[in-house]
């Protein structure tokens, strides 16, 4: 189901959100404002406890939900999406897990290509302070004991502290 009456202004964005940072939040704010409903797809949902994918889909769900509660944003839904490693059917897989959507927000060229080939309309979203608002930079700072907290919405910091996310990341990132 890719649409229908009443769903014309439904949209989708996908990220791994490892973790959900201020750049993601800026995109969500804009997309939620422009859409009747925004589906937030949690990509690579089956992975956790890897250096590049430390947090479970459930933990990432909590980070996003608590942040959007705090922001007073409620026209969204969150859908975990496992990798298929079969790109020819990936868009159909995403669509099968999501409420209908017509627009897709992504700055990732590969993601854009896959959705465009499947006939979806893409919308550009702004890039916010990419040098530091990046999952890779947040994880680097966590391991280096630098200030990672300033890159994240406060509710995300709280979730990470509750689960000892920094300790986990250090334990799974090599070293003895
Ligand atoms: P990682 O470094 O772990 O890959 P990431 O910051 O690239 O993390 P992802 O979880 O890979 O974030 O999510 C990718 C989606 O989020 C893409 O559509 C990307 O364009 C968007 N995004 C990530 N950071 C920003 C940012 N600073 N401003 C705008 N969009 C962003
Ligand atoms: Mg990325």
PDB file of C-alpha atoms and ligand atoms in Angstrom:
ATOM      1  CA  UNK A   1       0.000   0.000   0.000  1.00  0.00           C
ATOM      2  CA  UNK A   2       1.752   3.171  -1.093  1.00  0.00           C
ATOM      3  CA  UNK A   3      -1.018   5.641  -0.505  1.00  0.00           C
ATOM      4  CA  UNK A   4      -4.686   6.339  -0.799  1.00  0.00           C
ATOM      5  CA  UNK A   5      -7.188   9.023  -0.001  1.00  0.00           C
ATOM      6  CA  UNK A   6      -6.109  11.092   2.942  1.00  0.00           C
ATOM      7  CA  UNK A   7      -2.528   9.881   2.967  1.00  0.00           C
ATOM      8  CA  UNK A   8      -1.117  12.285   0.363  1.00  0.00           C
ATOM      9  CA  UNK A   9       0.817  14.235   2.935  1.00  0.00           C
ATOM     10  CA  UNK A  10       2.297  11.265   4.814  1.00  0.00           C
ATOM     11  CA  UNK A  11       6.068  10.995   4.763  1.00  0.00           C
ATOM     12  CA  UNK A  12       8.966   8.791   5.803  1.00  0.00           C
ATOM     13  CA  UNK A  13      12.503   9.238   7.056  1.00  0.00           C
ATOM     14  CA  UNK A  14      14.976   6.498   7.894  1.00  0.00           C
ATOM     15  CA  UNK A  15      18.102   6.488   9.990  1.00  0.00           C
ATOM     16  CA  UNK A  16      19.961   4.108  12.270  1.00  0.00           C
ATOM     17  CA  UNK A  17      19.870   6.645  15.097  1.00  0.00           C
ATOM     18  CA  UNK A  18      22.942   5.280  16.880  1.00  0.00           C
ATOM     19  CA  UNK A  19      22.114   7.430  18.797  1.00  0.00           C
ATOM     20  CA  UNK A  20      19.361   9.956  17.917  1.00  0.00           C
ATOM     21  CA  UNK A  21      21.182  13.324  17.878  1.00  0.00           C
ATOM     22  CA  UNK A  22      20.355  17.033  17.474  1.00  0.00           C
ATOM     23  CA  UNK A  23      20.777  16.816  13.668  1.00  0.00           C
ATOM     24  CA  UNK A  24      18.148  14.076  13.506  1.00  0.00           C
ATOM     25  CA  UNK A  25      15.874  16.130  15.748  1.00  0.00           C
ATOM     26  CA  UNK A  26      16.129  19.161  13.453  1.00  0.00           C
ATOM     27  CA  UNK A  27      15.130  17.010  10.481  1.00  0.00           C
ATOM     28  CA  UNK A  28      12.228  15.450  12.389  1.00  0.00           C
ATOM     29  CA  UNK A  29      10.977  18.879  13.474  1.00  0.00           C
ATOM     30  CA  UNK A  30      10.923  20.130   9.895  1.00  0.00           C
ATOM     31  CA  UNK A  31       9.421  16.954   8.428  1.00  0.00           C
ATOM     32  CA  UNK A  32       6.737  16.676  11.096  1.00  0.00           C
ATOM     33  CA  UNK A  33       5.787  20.308  10.452  1.00  0.00           C
ATOM     34  CA  UNK A  34       5.485  19.680   6.717  1.00  0.00           C
ATOM     35  CA  UNK A  35       3.659  16.340   6.979  1.00  0.00           C
ATOM     36  CA  UNK A  36       0.341  15.104   8.308  1.00  0.00           C
ATOM     37  CA  UNK A  37       2.186  12.044   9.565  1.00  0.00           C
ATOM     38  CA  UNK A  38       5.881  11.232   9.626  1.00  0.00           C
ATOM     39  CA  UNK A  39       7.022   7.641   9.835  1.00  0.00           C
ATOM     40  CA  UNK A  40      10.431   7.392  11.472  1.00  0.00           C
ATOM     41  CA  UNK A  41      12.027   4.135  10.366  1.00  0.00           C
ATOM     42  CA  UNK A  42      14.690   2.738  12.683  1.00  0.00           C
ATOM     43  CA  UNK A  43      17.078   1.119  10.204  1.00  0.00           C
ATOM     44  CA  UNK A  44      19.362  -1.859  10.877  1.00  0.00           C
ATOM     45  CA  UNK A  45      16.890  -2.634  13.644  1.00  0.00           C
ATOM     46  CA  UNK A  46      18.195  -6.131  14.331  1.00  0.00           C
ATOM     47  CA  UNK A  47      21.674  -4.924  15.274  1.00  0.00           C
ATOM     48  CA  UNK A  48      22.937  -3.884  18.684  1.00  0.00           C
ATOM     49  CA  UNK A  49      26.124  -4.301  20.710  1.00  0.00           C
ATOM     50  CA  UNK A  50      28.361  -3.519  17.703  1.00  0.00           C
ATOM     51  CA  UNK A  51      30.696  -0.513  17.707  1.00  0.00           C
ATOM     52  CA  UNK A  52      28.758   1.131  14.839  1.00  0.00           C
ATOM     53  CA  UNK A  53      25.373  -0.082  16.118  1.00  0.00           C
ATOM     54  CA  UNK A  54      25.575  -0.113  19.907  1.00  0.00           C
ATOM     55  CA  UNK A  55      21.915   0.384  20.838  1.00  0.00           C
ATOM     56  CA  UNK A  56      18.955  -1.964  20.391  1.00  0.00           C
ATOM     57  CA  UNK A  57      15.910  -0.990  18.353  1.00  0.00           C
ATOM     58  CA  UNK A  58      13.970  -0.722  21.619  1.00  0.00           C
ATOM     59  CA  UNK A  59      16.512   1.623  23.176  1.00  0.00           C
ATOM     60  CA  UNK A  60      16.502   3.787  20.033  1.00  0.00           C
ATOM     61  CA  UNK A  61      12.701   3.760  20.101  1.00  0.00           C
ATOM     62  CA  UNK A  62      12.777   5.145  23.653  1.00  0.00           C
ATOM     63  CA  UNK A  63      15.337   7.834  22.744  1.00  0.00           C
ATOM     64  CA  UNK A  64      13.125   9.098  19.908  1.00  0.00           C
ATOM     65  CA  UNK A  65       9.802   8.820  21.720  1.00  0.00           C
ATOM     66  CA  UNK A  66      11.009  10.559  24.879  1.00  0.00           C
ATOM     67  CA  UNK A  67      12.567  13.367  22.839  1.00  0.00           C
ATOM     68  CA  UNK A  68       9.466  13.962  20.716  1.00  0.00           C
ATOM     69  CA  UNK A  69       7.228  13.863  23.813  1.00  0.00           C
ATOM     70  CA  UNK A  70       9.434  16.565  25.250  1.00  0.00           C
ATOM     71  CA  UNK A  71       9.137  18.591  22.024  1.00  0.00           C
ATOM     72  CA  UNK A  72       5.342  18.266  21.883  1.00  0.00           C
ATOM     73  CA  UNK A  73       5.517  16.521  18.486  1.00  0.00           C
ATOM     74  CA  UNK A  74       2.878  13.818  18.107  1.00  0.00           C
ATOM     75  CA  UNK A  75       2.112  13.352  14.393  1.00  0.00           C
ATOM     76  CA  UNK A  76       4.603  10.544  13.898  1.00  0.00           C
ATOM     77  CA  UNK A  77       5.020   6.847  14.320  1.00  0.00           C
ATOM     78  CA  UNK A  78       8.169   4.810  14.832  1.00  0.00           C
ATOM     79  CA  UNK A  79       8.748   1.584  12.943  1.00  0.00           C
ATOM     80  CA  UNK A  80      11.755  -0.706  13.402  1.00  0.00           C
ATOM     81  CA  UNK A  81      13.087  -1.913  10.046  1.00  0.00           C
ATOM     82  CA  UNK A  82      15.531  -4.815   9.810  1.00  0.00           C
ATOM     83  CA  UNK A  83      18.128  -4.916   7.053  1.00  0.00           C
ATOM     84  CA  UNK A  84      17.344  -7.355   4.255  1.00  0.00           C
ATOM     85  CA  UNK A  85      20.676  -7.204   2.401  1.00  0.00           C
ATOM     86  CA  UNK A  86      18.684  -7.475  -0.806  1.00  0.00           C
ATOM     87  CA  UNK A  87      18.327  -3.965  -2.134  1.00  0.00           C
ATOM     88  CA  UNK A  88      16.002  -4.799  -5.031  1.00  0.00           C
ATOM     89  CA  UNK A  89      13.183  -5.501  -2.580  1.00  0.00           C
ATOM     90  CA  UNK A  90      14.184  -3.220   0.291  1.00  0.00           C
ATOM     91  CA  UNK A  91      11.750  -0.398  -0.519  1.00  0.00           C
ATOM     92  CA  UNK A  92       8.849  -2.868  -0.639  1.00  0.00           C
ATOM     93  CA  UNK A  93      10.022  -4.215   2.716  1.00  0.00           C
ATOM     94  CA  UNK A  94      10.056  -0.705   4.229  1.00  0.00           C
ATOM     95  CA  UNK A  95       6.611   0.054   2.801  1.00  0.00           C
ATOM     96  CA  UNK A  96       5.235  -3.184   4.255  1.00  0.00           C
ATOM     97  CA  UNK A  97       6.354  -2.146   7.754  1.00  0.00           C
ATOM     98  CA  UNK A  98       5.080   1.442   7.613  1.00  0.00           C
ATOM     99  CA  UNK A  99       1.815   3.310   7.423  1.00  0.00           C
ATOM    100  CA  UNK A 100       1.339   4.697   3.899  1.00  0.00           C
ATOM    101  CA  UNK A 101       3.711   7.446   2.796  1.00  0.00           C
ATOM    102  CA  UNK A 102       4.168   9.530  -0.354  1.00  0.00           C
ATOM    103  CA  UNK A 103       7.261  11.568   0.390  1.00  0.00           C
ATOM    104  CA  UNK A 104      10.637  10.363   1.566  1.00  0.00           C
ATOM    105  CA  UNK A 105      13.180  12.593   3.258  1.00  0.00           C
ATOM    106  CA  UNK A 106      16.786  11.540   2.879  1.00  0.00           C
ATOM    107  CA  UNK A 107      20.137  13.097   2.130  1.00  0.00           C
ATOM    108  CA  UNK A 108      21.675   9.708   1.479  1.00  0.00           C
ATOM    109  CA  UNK A 109      22.246   9.190  -2.270  1.00  0.00           C
ATOM    110  CA  UNK A 110      21.795   5.464  -2.186  1.00  0.00           C
ATOM    111  CA  UNK A 111      18.559   5.647  -0.202  1.00  0.00           C
ATOM    112  CA  UNK A 112      17.284   8.348  -2.549  1.00  0.00           C
ATOM    113  CA  UNK A 113      18.031   6.218  -5.598  1.00  0.00           C
ATOM    114  CA  UNK A 114      16.214   3.175  -4.228  1.00  0.00           C
ATOM    115  CA  UNK A 115      13.061   5.138  -3.379  1.00  0.00           C
ATOM    116  CA  UNK A 116      13.146   7.082  -6.654  1.00  0.00           C
ATOM    117  CA  UNK A 117      13.415   3.881  -8.660  1.00  0.00           C
ATOM    118  CA  UNK A 118      10.334   2.653  -6.801  1.00  0.00           C
ATOM    119  CA  UNK A 119       8.435   5.816  -7.811  1.00  0.00           C
ATOM    120  CA  UNK A 120       8.419   7.746  -4.534  1.00  0.00           C
ATOM    121  CA  UNK A 121       8.817  11.503  -4.378  1.00  0.00           C
ATOM    122  CA  UNK A 122      11.913  12.648  -2.530  1.00  0.00           C
ATOM    123  CA  UNK A 123      12.163  15.795  -0.454  1.00  0.00           C
ATOM    124  CA  UNK A 124      15.475  17.356   0.463  1.00  0.00           C
ATOM    125  CA  UNK A 125      16.135  18.026   4.077  1.00  0.00           C
ATOM    126  CA  UNK A 126      18.701  20.462   5.310  1.00  0.00           C
ATOM    127  CA  UNK A 127      22.011  19.253   6.774  1.00  0.00           C
ATOM    128  CA  UNK A 128      22.567  20.651  10.250  1.00  0.00           C
ATOM    129  CA  UNK A 129      26.083  21.150  11.577  1.00  0.00           C
ATOM    130  CA  UNK A 130      27.235  17.864  10.121  1.00  0.00           C
ATOM    131  CA  UNK A 131      30.812  18.092  11.446  1.00  0.00           C
ATOM    132  CA  UNK A 132      29.522  17.364  14.925  1.00  0.00           C
ATOM    133  CA  UNK A 133      25.883  16.297  14.555  1.00  0.00           C
ATOM    134  CA  UNK A 134      26.741  12.800  13.409  1.00  0.00           C
ATOM    135  CA  UNK A 135      26.355   9.424  15.067  1.00  0.00           C
ATOM    136  CA  UNK A 136      29.993   8.637  14.343  1.00  0.00           C
ATOM    137  CA  UNK A 137      31.156  11.773  16.171  1.00  0.00           C
ATOM    138  CA  UNK A 138      28.882  11.061  19.160  1.00  0.00           C
ATOM    139  CA  UNK A 139      30.257   7.523  19.501  1.00  0.00           C
ATOM    140  CA  UNK A 140      33.846   8.772  19.100  1.00  0.00           C
ATOM    141  CA  UNK A 141      33.339  11.264  21.934  1.00  0.00           C
ATOM    142  CA  UNK A 142      31.770   8.622  24.181  1.00  0.00           C
ATOM    143  CA  UNK A 143      34.826   6.405  23.847  1.00  0.00           C
ATOM    144  CA  UNK A 144      37.250   9.334  24.249  1.00  0.00           C
ATOM    145  CA  UNK A 145      35.472  10.703  27.356  1.00  0.00           C
ATOM    146  CA  UNK A 146      34.749  13.973  25.553  1.00  0.00           C
ATOM    147  CA  UNK A 147      31.528  15.959  25.746  1.00  0.00           C
ATOM    148  CA  UNK A 148      29.052  13.764  23.826  1.00  0.00           C
ATOM    149  CA  UNK A 149      26.081  15.008  25.824  1.00  0.00           C
ATOM    150  CA  UNK A 150      26.019  18.413  24.095  1.00  0.00           C
ATOM    151  CA  UNK A 151      25.256  16.730  20.749  1.00  0.00           C
ATOM    152  CA  UNK A 152      22.113  14.986  22.009  1.00  0.00           C
ATOM    153  CA  UNK A 153      18.653  15.996  23.198  1.00  0.00           C
ATOM    154  CA  UNK A 154      18.468  15.661  26.980  1.00  0.00           C
ATOM    155  CA  UNK A 155      16.011  12.710  26.966  1.00  0.00           C
ATOM    156  CA  UNK A 156      18.499  10.760  24.819  1.00  0.00           C
ATOM    157  CA  UNK A 157      21.274  11.442  27.332  1.00  0.00           C
ATOM    158  CA  UNK A 158      18.976  10.104  30.063  1.00  0.00           C
ATOM    159  CA  UNK A 159      18.262   6.855  28.202  1.00  0.00           C
ATOM    160  CA  UNK A 160      21.982   6.317  27.531  1.00  0.00           C
ATOM    161  CA  UNK A 161      22.853   6.936  31.178  1.00  0.00           C
ATOM    162  CA  UNK A 162      20.134   4.537  32.375  1.00  0.00           C
ATOM    163  CA  UNK A 163      21.498   1.676  30.278  1.00  0.00           C
ATOM    164  CA  UNK A 164      25.189   2.522  30.848  1.00  0.00           C
ATOM    165  CA  UNK A 165      25.508   3.082  27.119  1.00  0.00           C
ATOM    166  CA  UNK A 166      28.996   4.548  27.389  1.00  0.00           C
ATOM    167  CA  UNK A 167      30.252   1.538  29.356  1.00  0.00           C
ATOM    168  CA  UNK A 168      28.698  -0.773  26.785  1.00  0.00           C
ATOM    169  CA  UNK A 169      30.243   1.088  23.858  1.00  0.00           C
ATOM    170  CA  UNK A 170      33.689   0.991  25.465  1.00  0.00           C
ATOM    171  CA  UNK A 171      33.364  -2.748  26.193  1.00  0.00           C
ATOM    172  CA  UNK A 172      32.406  -3.619  22.621  1.00  0.00           C
ATOM    173  CA  UNK A 173      34.869  -1.275  20.933  1.00  0.00           C
ATOM    174  CA  UNK A 174      38.035  -3.277  21.404  1.00  0.00           C
ATOM    175  CA  UNK A 175      40.771  -2.825  23.919  1.00  0.00           C
ATOM    176  CA  UNK A 176      41.087  -5.060  26.954  1.00  0.00           C
TER     177      UNK A 176
HETATM  178  P1  LIG B   1      26.326   7.505  11.600  1.00  0.00           P
HETATM  179  O1  LIG B   1      27.521   8.410  11.683  1.00  0.00           O
HETATM  180  O2  LIG B   1      26.246   6.473  12.669  1.00  0.00           O
HETATM  181  O3  LIG B   1      26.091   6.953  10.201  1.00  0.00           O
HETATM  182  P2  LIG B   1      24.392   9.608  11.126  1.00  0.00           P
HETATM  183  O4  LIG B   1      24.592  10.868  11.895  1.00  0.00           O
HETATM  184  O5  LIG B   1      24.861   9.587   9.678  1.00  0.00           O
HETATM  185  O6  LIG B   1      25.065   8.440  11.954  1.00  0.00           O
HETATM  186  P3  LIG B   1      22.109   7.964  10.619  1.00  0.00           P
HETATM  187  O7  LIG B   1      21.550   7.240  11.785  1.00  0.00           O
HETATM  188  O8  LIG B   1      22.999   7.238   9.670  1.00  0.00           O
HETATM  189  O9  LIG B   1      22.878   9.273  11.177  1.00  0.00           O
HETATM  190  O10 LIG B   1      20.859   8.603   9.911  1.00  0.00           O
HETATM  191  C1  LIG B   1      20.947   8.969   8.607  1.00  0.00           C
HETATM  192  C2  LIG B   1      19.875   9.977   8.264  1.00  0.00           C
HETATM  193  O11 LIG B   1      19.902  11.105   9.138  1.00  0.00           O
HETATM  194  C3  LIG B   1      20.188  10.466   6.873  1.00  0.00           C
HETATM  195  O12 LIG B   1      19.028  10.712   6.137  1.00  0.00           O
HETATM  196  C4  LIG B   1      20.957  11.734   7.167  1.00  0.00           C
HETATM  197  O13 LIG B   1      20.890  12.629   6.091  1.00  0.00           O
HETATM  198  C5  LIG B   1      20.250  12.269   8.423  1.00  0.00           C
HETATM  199  N1  LIG B   1      21.163  13.093   9.216  1.00  0.00           N
HETATM  200  C6  LIG B   1      22.182  12.666   9.997  1.00  0.00           C
HETATM  201  N2  LIG B   1      22.829  13.709  10.558  1.00  0.00           N
HETATM  202  C7  LIG B   1      22.218  14.825  10.116  1.00  0.00           C
HETATM  203  C8  LIG B   1      22.423  16.226  10.306  1.00  0.00           C
HETATM  204  N3  LIG B   1      23.404  16.696  11.074  1.00  0.00           N
HETATM  205  N4  LIG B   1      21.588  17.080   9.671  1.00  0.00           N
HETATM  206  C9  LIG B   1      20.616  16.627   8.875  1.00  0.00           C
HETATM  207  N5  LIG B   1      20.359  15.320   8.640  1.00  0.00           N
HETATM  208  C10 LIG B   1      21.150  14.426   9.253  1.00  0.00           C
HETATM  209 MG1  LIG B   2      24.938   7.732   8.522  1.00  0.00          MG
END
